[in-house]
mmCIF file of C-alpha atoms (C1' of nucleotides) in Angstrom:
data_model
loop_
_atom_site.group_PDB
_atom_site.id
_atom_site.type_symbol
_atom_site.label_atom_id
_atom_site.label_comp_id
_atom_site.label_asym_id
_atom_site.label_seq_id
_atom_site.Cartn_x
_atom_site.Cartn_y
_atom_site.Cartn_z
ATOM 1 C CA UNK A 1 -14.238 28.832 -29.214
ATOM 2 C CA UNK A 2 -14.716 25.278 -29.448
ATOM 3 C CA UNK A 3 -11.126 24.488 -30.007
ATOM 4 C CA UNK A 4 -10.856 26.536 -26.592
ATOM 5 C CA UNK A 5 -13.290 24.368 -24.992
ATOM 6 C CA UNK A 6 -11.903 21.204 -25.782
ATOM 7 C CA UNK A 7 -8.644 22.043 -24.711
ATOM 8 C CA UNK A 8 -10.526 23.124 -21.369
ATOM 9 C CA UNK A 9 -11.908 19.965 -21.165
ATOM 10 C CA UNK A 10 -8.611 18.158 -21.599
ATOM 11 C CA UNK A 11 -7.006 20.425 -19.148
ATOM 12 C CA UNK A 12 -9.670 19.475 -16.796
ATOM 13 C CA UNK A 13 -9.486 15.805 -17.089
ATOM 14 C CA UNK A 14 -6.016 16.212 -16.707
ATOM 15 C CA UNK A 15 -6.111 18.184 -13.328
ATOM 16 C CA UNK A 16 -8.450 15.869 -12.132
ATOM 17 C CA UNK A 17 -6.101 13.011 -12.650
ATOM 18 C CA UNK A 18 -4.020 15.018 -10.039
ATOM 19 C CA UNK A 19 -6.660 16.084 -7.700
ATOM 20 C CA UNK A 20 -7.758 12.713 -6.583
ATOM 21 C CA UNK A 21 -8.512 13.859 -3.249
ATOM 22 C CA UNK A 22 -10.760 16.673 -4.407
ATOM 23 C CA UNK A 23 -14.734 16.084 -4.936
ATOM 24 C CA UNK A 24 -15.459 14.841 -8.432
ATOM 25 C CA UNK A 25 -17.609 18.092 -9.463
ATOM 26 C CA UNK A 26 -19.862 15.736 -11.703
ATOM 27 C CA UNK A 27 -21.115 13.433 -8.761
ATOM 28 C CA UNK A 28 -20.601 14.966 -5.438
ATOM 29 C CA UNK A 29 -22.011 12.667 -2.464
ATOM 30 C CA UNK A 30 -24.459 15.070 -1.606
ATOM 31 C CA UNK A 31 -26.434 14.644 1.177
ATOM 32 C CA UNK A 32 -30.238 13.487 0.873
ATOM 33 C CA UNK A 33 -31.035 16.350 3.249
ATOM 34 C CA UNK A 34 -28.870 19.285 4.443
ATOM 35 C CA UNK A 35 -26.899 17.895 6.977
ATOM 36 C CA UNK A 36 -25.005 19.835 9.324
ATOM 37 C CA UNK A 37 -21.643 18.488 9.246
ATOM 38 C CA UNK A 38 -19.941 18.190 12.702
ATOM 39 C CA UNK A 39 -16.654 17.379 13.706
ATOM 40 C CA UNK A 40 -16.313 13.823 14.374
ATOM 41 C CA UNK A 41 -12.911 13.877 15.840
ATOM 42 C CA UNK A 42 -13.559 17.171 17.561
ATOM 43 C CA UNK A 43 -16.906 16.143 19.687
ATOM 44 C CA UNK A 44 -15.301 14.373 22.030
ATOM 45 C CA UNK A 45 -12.536 14.384 24.100
ATOM 46 C CA UNK A 46 -10.848 11.760 26.070
ATOM 47 C CA UNK A 47 -7.655 9.902 26.341
ATOM 48 C CA UNK A 48 -5.164 8.131 28.644
ATOM 49 C CA UNK A 49 -4.688 10.432 31.549
ATOM 50 C CA UNK A 50 -3.164 8.312 33.860
ATOM 51 C CA UNK A 51 -1.244 5.593 33.986
ATOM 52 C CA UNK A 52 -2.372 2.671 31.647
ATOM 53 C CA UNK A 53 -3.102 -0.830 32.738
ATOM 54 C CA UNK A 54 -0.021 -1.872 30.628
ATOM 55 C CA UNK A 55 2.006 0.839 32.595
ATOM 56 C CA UNK A 56 0.709 -0.621 35.698
ATOM 57 C CA UNK A 57 1.788 -3.876 34.808
ATOM 58 C CA UNK A 58 5.027 -2.430 33.844
ATOM 59 C CA UNK A 59 5.326 -0.815 36.892
ATOM 60 C CA UNK A 60 4.504 -3.521 38.633
ATOM 61 C CA UNK A 61 7.186 -5.529 36.666
ATOM 62 C CA UNK A 62 9.550 -3.158 37.161
ATOM 63 C CA UNK A 63 9.077 -2.691 41.109
ATOM 64 C CA UNK A 64 9.114 -6.840 40.925
ATOM 65 C CA UNK A 65 12.435 -6.680 39.653
ATOM 66 C CA UNK A 66 13.555 -3.678 41.645
ATOM 67 C CA UNK A 67 12.374 -5.619 45.060
ATOM 68 C CA UNK A 68 14.148 -8.876 43.732
ATOM 69 C CA UNK A 69 13.076 -11.788 45.746
ATOM 70 C CA UNK A 70 11.245 -9.593 48.069
ATOM 71 C CA UNK A 71 8.107 -10.561 46.241
ATOM 72 C CA UNK A 72 8.737 -14.268 46.488
ATOM 73 C CA UNK A 73 9.373 -13.949 50.347
ATOM 74 C CA UNK A 74 6.194 -12.032 50.821
ATOM 75 C CA UNK A 75 4.286 -14.285 48.448
ATOM 76 C CA UNK A 76 5.571 -17.674 48.768
ATOM 77 C CA UNK A 77 2.218 -19.701 47.601
ATOM 78 C CA UNK A 78 2.524 -18.021 44.424
ATOM 79 C CA UNK A 79 2.781 -20.876 41.578
ATOM 80 C CA UNK A 80 5.147 -20.285 39.055
ATOM 81 C CA UNK A 81 3.461 -19.390 35.784
ATOM 82 C CA UNK A 82 4.643 -18.526 32.543
ATOM 83 C CA UNK A 83 4.076 -14.531 31.590
ATOM 84 C CA UNK A 84 0.531 -13.930 30.046
ATOM 85 C CA UNK A 85 0.906 -14.346 26.198
ATOM 86 C CA UNK A 86 1.270 -11.537 24.381
ATOM 87 C CA UNK A 87 -1.665 -9.906 23.133
ATOM 88 C CA UNK A 88 0.078 -8.642 19.659
ATOM 89 C CA UNK A 89 0.552 -11.916 18.163
ATOM 90 C CA UNK A 90 -0.599 -11.151 15.186
ATOM 91 C CA UNK A 91 2.225 -10.273 12.843
ATOM 92 C CA UNK A 92 1.631 -7.479 10.769
ATOM 93 C CA UNK A 93 2.527 -8.177 6.821
ATOM 94 C CA UNK A 94 3.837 -5.813 4.460
ATOM 95 C CA UNK A 95 3.835 -3.154 7.240
ATOM 96 C CA UNK A 96 6.163 -0.753 5.444
ATOM 97 C CA UNK A 97 5.109 -1.824 2.097
ATOM 98 C CA UNK A 98 5.537 1.023 -0.381
ATOM 99 C CA UNK A 99 2.583 2.854 -1.215
ATOM 100 C CA UNK A 100 1.102 5.754 -3.149
ATOM 101 C CA UNK A 101 1.589 8.774 -1.175
ATOM 102 C CA UNK A 102 0.511 12.353 -1.813
ATOM 103 C CA UNK A 103 2.090 14.920 0.375
ATOM 104 C CA UNK A 104 0.173 18.537 1.230
ATOM 105 C CA UNK A 105 1.342 21.278 2.607
ATOM 106 C CA UNK A 106 -1.320 23.479 4.253
ATOM 107 C CA UNK A 107 -2.177 25.674 7.282
ATOM 108 C CA UNK A 108 -5.734 24.086 7.441
ATOM 109 C CA UNK A 109 -4.668 20.272 7.457
ATOM 110 C CA UNK A 110 -8.001 19.291 8.622
ATOM 111 C CA UNK A 111 -10.258 20.641 5.721
ATOM 112 C CA UNK A 112 -9.708 17.723 3.156
ATOM 113 C CA UNK A 113 -13.101 16.941 2.760
ATOM 114 C CA UNK A 114 -12.855 13.394 4.530
ATOM 115 C CA UNK A 115 -13.236 12.368 8.245
ATOM 116 C CA UNK A 116 -10.526 10.980 9.759
ATOM 117 C CA UNK A 117 -9.606 8.889 13.025
ATOM 118 C CA UNK A 118 -6.825 9.536 14.864
ATOM 119 C CA UNK A 119 -5.022 6.180 16.076
ATOM 120 C CA UNK A 120 -1.498 7.483 16.971
ATOM 121 C CA UNK A 121 0.714 10.147 17.708
ATOM 122 C CA UNK A 122 4.549 10.305 17.673
ATOM 123 C CA UNK A 123 7.113 12.593 18.388
ATOM 124 C CA UNK A 124 9.448 12.382 15.338
ATOM 125 C CA UNK A 125 13.292 12.385 15.729
ATOM 126 C CA UNK A 126 14.376 16.040 14.632
ATOM 127 C CA UNK A 127 10.643 17.422 14.330
ATOM 128 C CA UNK A 128 9.467 20.160 16.433
ATOM 129 C CA UNK A 129 6.094 18.975 16.610
ATOM 130 C CA UNK A 130 4.747 15.503 17.023
ATOM 131 C CA UNK A 131 3.152 13.595 13.894
ATOM 132 C CA UNK A 132 -0.416 12.315 14.208
ATOM 133 C CA UNK A 133 -1.693 9.511 12.710
ATOM 134 C CA UNK A 134 -5.161 9.324 11.058
ATOM 135 C CA UNK A 135 -7.173 6.532 9.035
ATOM 136 C CA UNK A 136 -10.305 6.333 7.450
ATOM 137 C CA UNK A 137 -13.312 6.791 9.606
ATOM 138 C CA UNK A 138 -14.855 4.119 7.309
ATOM 139 C CA UNK A 139 -11.875 2.132 7.727
ATOM 140 C CA UNK A 140 -13.706 -0.281 10.078
ATOM 141 C CA UNK A 141 -17.113 -0.353 8.390
ATOM 142 C CA UNK A 142 -15.764 -0.297 4.633
ATOM 143 C CA UNK A 143 -12.298 -1.703 5.185
ATOM 144 C CA UNK A 144 -11.130 1.515 3.603
ATOM 145 C CA UNK A 145 -7.240 1.965 3.584
ATOM 146 C CA UNK A 146 -7.146 5.471 3.445
ATOM 147 C CA UNK A 147 -4.633 7.064 5.906
ATOM 148 C CA UNK A 148 -2.603 10.134 6.410
ATOM 149 C CA UNK A 149 -0.401 11.731 8.413
ATOM 150 C CA UNK A 150 -0.188 15.153 10.099
ATOM 151 C CA UNK A 151 2.536 17.034 10.975
ATOM 152 C CA UNK A 152 3.040 20.688 12.021
ATOM 153 C CA UNK A 153 6.034 22.081 10.250
ATOM 154 C CA UNK A 154 9.089 23.487 12.048
ATOM 155 C CA UNK A 155 9.002 27.005 12.679
ATOM 156 C CA UNK A 156 10.383 29.463 15.050
ATOM 157 C CA UNK A 157 7.174 30.560 16.115
ATOM 158 C CA UNK A 158 7.017 33.562 14.712
ATOM 159 C CA UNK A 159 5.241 32.382 11.456
ATOM 160 C CA UNK A 160 1.671 32.502 11.416
ATOM 161 C CA UNK A 161 -0.628 30.743 10.854
ATOM 162 C CA UNK A 162 1.643 27.642 11.044
ATOM 163 C CA UNK A 163 1.747 25.179 8.463
ATOM 164 C CA UNK A 164 1.099 21.470 8.325
ATOM 165 C CA UNK A 165 2.522 18.669 5.867
ATOM 166 C CA UNK A 166 0.040 16.226 5.535
ATOM 167 C CA UNK A 167 0.701 12.800 3.758
ATOM 168 C CA UNK A 168 -1.994 10.592 2.261
ATOM 169 C CA UNK A 169 -1.275 6.920 2.065
ATOM 170 C CA UNK A 170 -3.432 4.709 -0.134
ATOM 171 C CA UNK A 171 -6.733 5.985 -1.892
ATOM 172 C CA UNK A 172 -10.018 6.015 -0.184
ATOM 173 C CA UNK A 173 -12.069 2.910 -0.985
ATOM 174 C CA UNK A 174 -15.217 3.998 1.111
ATOM 175 C CA UNK A 175 -18.272 5.299 -0.284
ATOM 176 C CA UNK A 176 -19.787 8.379 1.399
ATOM 177 C CA UNK A 177 -23.445 6.850 0.732
ATOM 178 C CA UNK A 178 -22.956 4.438 2.978
ATOM 179 C CA UNK A 179 -23.057 6.791 5.917
ATOM 180 C CA UNK A 180 -25.844 9.570 5.919
ATOM 181 C CA UNK A 181 -23.637 11.570 8.017
ATOM 182 C CA UNK A 182 -20.799 11.475 5.612
ATOM 183 C CA UNK A 183 -20.240 15.017 4.535
ATOM 184 C CA UNK A 184 -19.481 15.838 0.814
ATOM 185 C CA UNK A 185 -15.740 16.685 0.394
ATOM 186 C CA UNK A 186 -15.929 20.346 0.670
ATOM 187 C CA UNK A 187 -13.312 22.496 -0.357
ATOM 188 C CA UNK A 188 -13.259 25.543 1.692
ATOM 189 C CA UNK A 189 -12.339 29.183 0.168
ATOM 190 C CA UNK A 190 -8.580 29.600 0.203
ATOM 191 C CA UNK A 191 -6.108 32.461 0.350
ATOM 192 C CA UNK A 192 -5.137 34.401 -2.710
ATOM 193 C CA UNK A 193 -1.614 34.071 -1.288
ATOM 194 C CA UNK A 194 -0.232 30.657 -2.181
ATOM 195 C CA UNK A 195 3.283 29.943 -1.622
ATOM 196 C CA UNK A 196 4.578 26.898 -3.648
ATOM 197 C CA UNK A 197 7.858 25.105 -2.873
ATOM 198 C CA UNK A 198 9.901 25.462 -5.633
ATOM 199 C CA UNK A 199 9.950 22.001 -7.796
ATOM 200 C CA UNK A 200 13.389 20.911 -8.846
ATOM 201 C CA UNK A 201 13.757 20.823 -12.608
ATOM 202 C CA UNK A 202 11.516 17.838 -14.102
ATOM 203 C CA UNK A 203 10.556 16.338 -10.874
ATOM 204 C CA UNK A 204 7.188 15.759 -9.506
ATOM 205 C CA UNK A 205 4.595 18.013 -10.230
ATOM 206 C CA UNK A 206 3.620 21.011 -7.939
ATOM 207 C CA UNK A 207 -0.268 21.231 -7.588
ATOM 208 C CA UNK A 208 -1.621 24.451 -6.363
ATOM 209 C CA UNK A 209 -5.548 24.871 -5.623
ATOM 210 C CA UNK A 210 -6.731 28.156 -5.321
ATOM 211 C CA UNK A 211 -10.317 28.872 -5.405
ATOM 212 C CA UNK A 212 -11.636 30.166 -8.967
ATOM 213 C CA UNK A 213 -12.207 33.348 -8.959
ATOM 214 C CA UNK A 214 -10.871 36.314 -11.388
ATOM 215 C CA UNK A 215 -8.101 37.405 -9.181
ATOM 216 C CA UNK A 216 -6.826 33.740 -8.420
ATOM 217 C CA UNK A 217 -6.925 32.707 -11.749
ATOM 218 C CA UNK A 218 -3.828 34.861 -12.195
ATOM 219 C CA UNK A 219 -2.450 33.836 -8.910
ATOM 220 C CA UNK A 220 -2.201 30.165 -9.963
ATOM 221 C CA UNK A 221 -0.957 30.720 -13.376
ATOM 222 C CA UNK A 222 1.576 32.979 -11.980
ATOM 223 C CA UNK A 223 2.361 30.362 -9.135
ATOM 224 C CA UNK A 224 2.859 27.458 -11.795
ATOM 225 C CA UNK A 225 5.952 29.218 -12.828
ATOM 226 C CA UNK A 226 7.450 30.813 -9.418
ATOM 227 C CA UNK A 227 7.829 29.869 -6.172
ATOM 228 C CA UNK A 228 5.805 32.718 -4.464
ATOM 229 C CA UNK A 229 2.648 34.612 -5.802
ATOM 230 C CA UNK A 230 0.500 37.113 -4.126
ATOM 231 C CA UNK A 231 -2.848 38.105 -5.927
ATOM 232 C CA UNK A 232 -4.528 40.609 -4.044
ATOM 233 C CA UNK A 233 -6.720 40.804 -0.733
ATOM 234 C CA UNK A 234 -10.145 39.519 -1.831
ATOM 235 C CA UNK A 235 -10.168 37.178 1.174
ATOM 236 C CA UNK A 236 -8.314 38.909 3.871
ATOM 237 C CA UNK A 237 -9.948 37.453 6.732
ATOM 238 C CA UNK A 238 -8.849 34.034 5.756
ATOM 239 C CA UNK A 239 -5.766 34.752 4.228
ATOM 240 C CA UNK A 240 -4.104 32.043 5.911
ATOM 241 C CA UNK A 241 -5.716 29.359 4.230
ATOM 242 C CA UNK A 242 -2.719 28.671 1.585
ATOM 243 C CA UNK A 243 -2.593 25.596 0.302
ATOM 244 C CA UNK A 244 -0.304 24.064 -1.839
ATOM 245 C CA UNK A 245 -0.021 20.413 -2.422
ATOM 246 C CA UNK A 246 2.793 18.443 -3.987
ATOM 247 C CA UNK A 247 2.260 15.037 -5.236
ATOM 248 C CA UNK A 248 4.551 12.549 -4.800
ATOM 249 C CA UNK A 249 3.544 9.701 -7.155
ATOM 250 C CA UNK A 250 2.567 9.934 -10.244
ATOM 251 C CA UNK A 251 -0.194 8.319 -12.839
ATOM 252 C CA UNK A 252 -3.634 7.536 -12.582
ATOM 253 C CA UNK A 253 -5.967 7.170 -9.323
ATOM 254 C CA UNK A 254 -8.587 5.166 -8.476
ATOM 255 C CA UNK A 255 -10.943 8.167 -9.761
ATOM 256 C CA UNK A 256 -9.879 7.608 -12.949
ATOM 257 C CA UNK A 257 -7.770 10.685 -13.641
ATOM 258 C CA UNK A 258 -4.470 11.097 -14.846
ATOM 259 C CA UNK A 259 -2.153 13.402 -16.304
ATOM 260 C CA UNK A 260 0.122 13.241 -19.389
ATOM 261 C CA UNK A 261 2.610 15.751 -20.013
ATOM 262 C CA UNK A 262 5.660 17.398 -18.489
ATOM 263 C CA UNK A 263 4.480 20.771 -18.976
ATOM 264 C CA UNK A 264 2.573 23.477 -17.323
ATOM 265 C CA UNK A 265 -0.727 23.170 -16.896
ATOM 266 C CA UNK A 266 -3.599 25.400 -15.165
ATOM 267 C CA UNK A 267 -7.106 24.272 -15.322
ATOM 268 C CA UNK A 268 -10.355 25.541 -13.441
ATOM 269 C CA UNK A 269 -12.555 22.696 -11.975
ATOM 270 C CA UNK A 270 -15.566 23.293 -10.172
ATOM 271 C CA UNK A 271 -14.704 26.490 -8.034
ATOM 272 C CA UNK A 272 -11.101 25.376 -8.089
ATOM 273 C CA UNK A 273 -8.503 26.546 -9.906
ATOM 274 C CA UNK A 274 -5.374 24.498 -10.095
ATOM 275 C CA UNK A 275 -1.865 24.898 -11.555
ATOM 276 C CA UNK A 276 -0.042 21.780 -12.369
ATOM 277 C CA UNK A 277 3.613 22.557 -13.068
ATOM 278 C CA UNK A 278 6.919 20.558 -13.265
ATOM 279 C CA UNK A 279 9.949 21.842 -12.512
ATOM 280 C CA UNK A 280 11.370 24.762 -14.779
ATOM 281 C CA UNK A 281 7.742 25.416 -16.053
ATOM 282 C CA UNK A 282 7.993 27.658 -18.844
ATOM 283 C CA UNK A 283 5.034 26.767 -20.700
ATOM 284 C CA UNK A 284 2.586 29.365 -21.900
ATOM 285 C CA UNK A 285 -0.421 30.119 -19.688
ATOM 286 C CA UNK A 286 -3.572 29.933 -21.533
ATOM 287 C CA UNK A 287 -6.097 32.083 -19.206
ATOM 288 C CA UNK A 288 -8.332 29.878 -17.220
ATOM 289 C CA UNK A 289 -12.097 29.964 -17.799
ATOM 290 C CA UNK A 290 -12.279 30.978 -13.899
ATOM 291 C CA UNK A 291 -14.292 33.784 -14.841
ATOM 292 C CA UNK A 292 -16.844 31.445 -16.479
ATOM 293 C CA UNK A 293 -17.182 29.282 -13.915
ATOM 294 C CA UNK A 294 -19.839 29.393 -11.313
ATOM 295 C CA UNK A 295 -18.125 29.503 -7.828
ATOM 296 C CA UNK A 296 -19.993 27.895 -4.773
ATOM 297 C CA UNK A 297 -19.986 30.287 -1.955
ATOM 298 C CA UNK A 298 -17.803 28.282 0.575
ATOM 299 C CA UNK A 299 -17.222 29.990 3.948
ATOM 300 C CA UNK A 300 -15.365 29.054 6.776
ATOM 301 C CA UNK A 301 -17.808 29.338 9.679
ATOM 302 C CA UNK A 302 -15.304 29.237 11.983
ATOM 303 C CA UNK A 303 -11.458 29.359 12.175
ATOM 304 C CA UNK A 304 -10.091 26.932 14.567
ATOM 305 C CA UNK A 305 -7.376 27.485 16.928
ATOM 306 C CA UNK A 306 -4.671 25.825 14.608
ATOM 307 C CA UNK A 307 -1.703 26.158 17.203
ATOM 308 C CA UNK A 308 -3.441 23.724 19.678
ATOM 309 C CA UNK A 309 -4.150 19.802 18.889
ATOM 310 C CA UNK A 310 -4.919 18.982 15.350
ATOM 311 C CA UNK A 311 -8.988 18.599 15.265
ATOM 312 C CA UNK A 312 -11.148 17.740 12.809
ATOM 313 C CA UNK A 313 -12.712 20.207 10.930
ATOM 314 C CA UNK A 314 -16.119 21.728 11.371
ATOM 315 C CA UNK A 315 -17.629 21.693 7.762
ATOM 316 C CA UNK A 316 -19.753 23.724 6.481
ATOM 317 C CA UNK A 317 -21.576 22.214 3.518
ATOM 318 C CA UNK A 318 -21.720 25.249 0.863
ATOM 319 C CA UNK A 319 -25.626 25.946 -0.717
ATOM 320 C CA UNK A 320 -24.066 24.804 -3.756
ATOM 321 C CA UNK A 321 -23.632 20.983 -2.437
ATOM 322 C CA UNK A 322 -27.104 21.286 -1.220
ATOM 323 C CA UNK A 323 -28.840 22.345 -3.795
ATOM 324 C CA UNK A 324 -27.943 19.413 -6.459
ATOM 325 C "C1'" DG B 1 -22.456 2.077 26.560
ATOM 326 C "C1'" DA B 2 -21.016 4.058 22.380
ATOM 327 C "C1'" DA B 3 -17.532 6.604 20.243
ATOM 328 C "C1'" DA B 4 -13.222 9.180 20.062
ATOM 329 C "C1'" DT B 5 -8.543 10.506 22.058
ATOM 330 C "C1'" DT B 6 -4.183 9.770 24.253
ATOM 331 C "C1'" DT B 7 0.066 7.661 24.850
ATOM 332 C "C1'" DG B 8 3.491 3.735 25.877
ATOM 333 C "C1'" DA B 9 4.471 -0.437 24.159
ATOM 334 C "C1'" DC B 10 5.247 -3.440 20.458
ATOM 335 C "C1'" DC B 11 7.101 -4.347 16.069
ATOM 336 C "C1'" DG B 12 9.130 -4.190 11.562
ATOM 337 C "C1'" DA B 13 12.811 -1.996 8.462
ATOM 338 C "C1'" DT B 14 16.588 -0.062 8.133
ATOM 339 C "C1'" DA C 1 20.373 -0.148 17.954
ATOM 340 C "C1'" DT C 2 17.142 3.392 16.388
ATOM 341 C "C1'" DC C 3 13.231 4.952 14.019
ATOM 342 C "C1'" DG C 4 8.694 5.538 12.633
ATOM 343 C "C1'" DG C 5 4.275 3.197 12.035
ATOM 344 C "C1'" DT C 6 0.855 0.781 14.662
ATOM 345 C "C1'" DC C 7 -1.605 -1.467 18.237
ATOM 346 C "C1'" DA C 8 -4.682 -1.199 22.401
ATOM 347 C "C1'" DA C 9 -5.819 -0.589 26.991
ATOM 348 C "C1'" DA C 10 -7.334 3.394 29.473
ATOM 349 C "C1'" DT C 11 -9.717 7.007 29.880
ATOM 350 C "C1'" DT C 12 -13.013 11.035 28.934
ATOM 351 C "C1'" DT C 13 -17.166 12.922 26.741
ATOM 352 C "C1'" DC C 14 -21.767 12.762 25.427
#
DNA sequence: GAAATTTGACCGAT
DNA sequence: ATCGGTCAAATTTC
């Protein structure tokens, strides 16, 4: 028994190495008091609806070009002046320096426990949907370098719910305690149906995260060694919240996690069950401790319309967090 | 007025 | 030249 527990701890440590963006179970940044966590990005609207100043400038310039020498004729007293200095004199350094990135495929791109501020959106060549760019909301205050991009996967419109590819770049260096409104990372209840992209043999690992319920324990185990697994109908109401993570880079993270071997590993961690698998997983599955773990009762209060613009989540702080 | 998103322009990498 | 990431003014909402 002690051996089993020891192995579990070992696996747990390995799991944590991979789940950099999941809450460390021992020290979640619990708020001092129950805080209603609201969407930061979703509470306000706004946006440039009309032509911007720059647009208008451009338009005026274009117009000037279009009319050729007419302006000169109309405004002969204008003194020739150099064009206004470019406001973007600052040269970006190492703009495309390779950074550690992690890729997550999910139907709920917003629910990752962090708060993000959108700073751009772009239509990507060959992609059906635009890519949205987010940076950590603490980037200004604390200089947190964490960023992410969210892009809806191409689909024919028939697949529901839509999947999003979320790419995380850089680690969070911010501390939640700095802001009382910062919510603890919340892992919402996910589906029991997990679809994993088939990894090539001995390539980057694939991590499957599901809630540690008795049934999903089997789910993760199965998913670790196959490409698709369905495990029942425990949560039919939210059956769309499938989550499959694909870590594109290995090694330890700022949270001190690391994984070691090249085999299949399944583990249970604070209400989460994860299967870590490399390509061609043939490892044996040791039943996880899912049944023995107290699983916080997560609940998705309101499902957003994921077909619309990507909004930040309305996080519901589980009672398990608030009681700590 | 603060905070957040929108969106075309800018700029570096390829 | 093209593409993708970022900037920043404009705009909206609270």
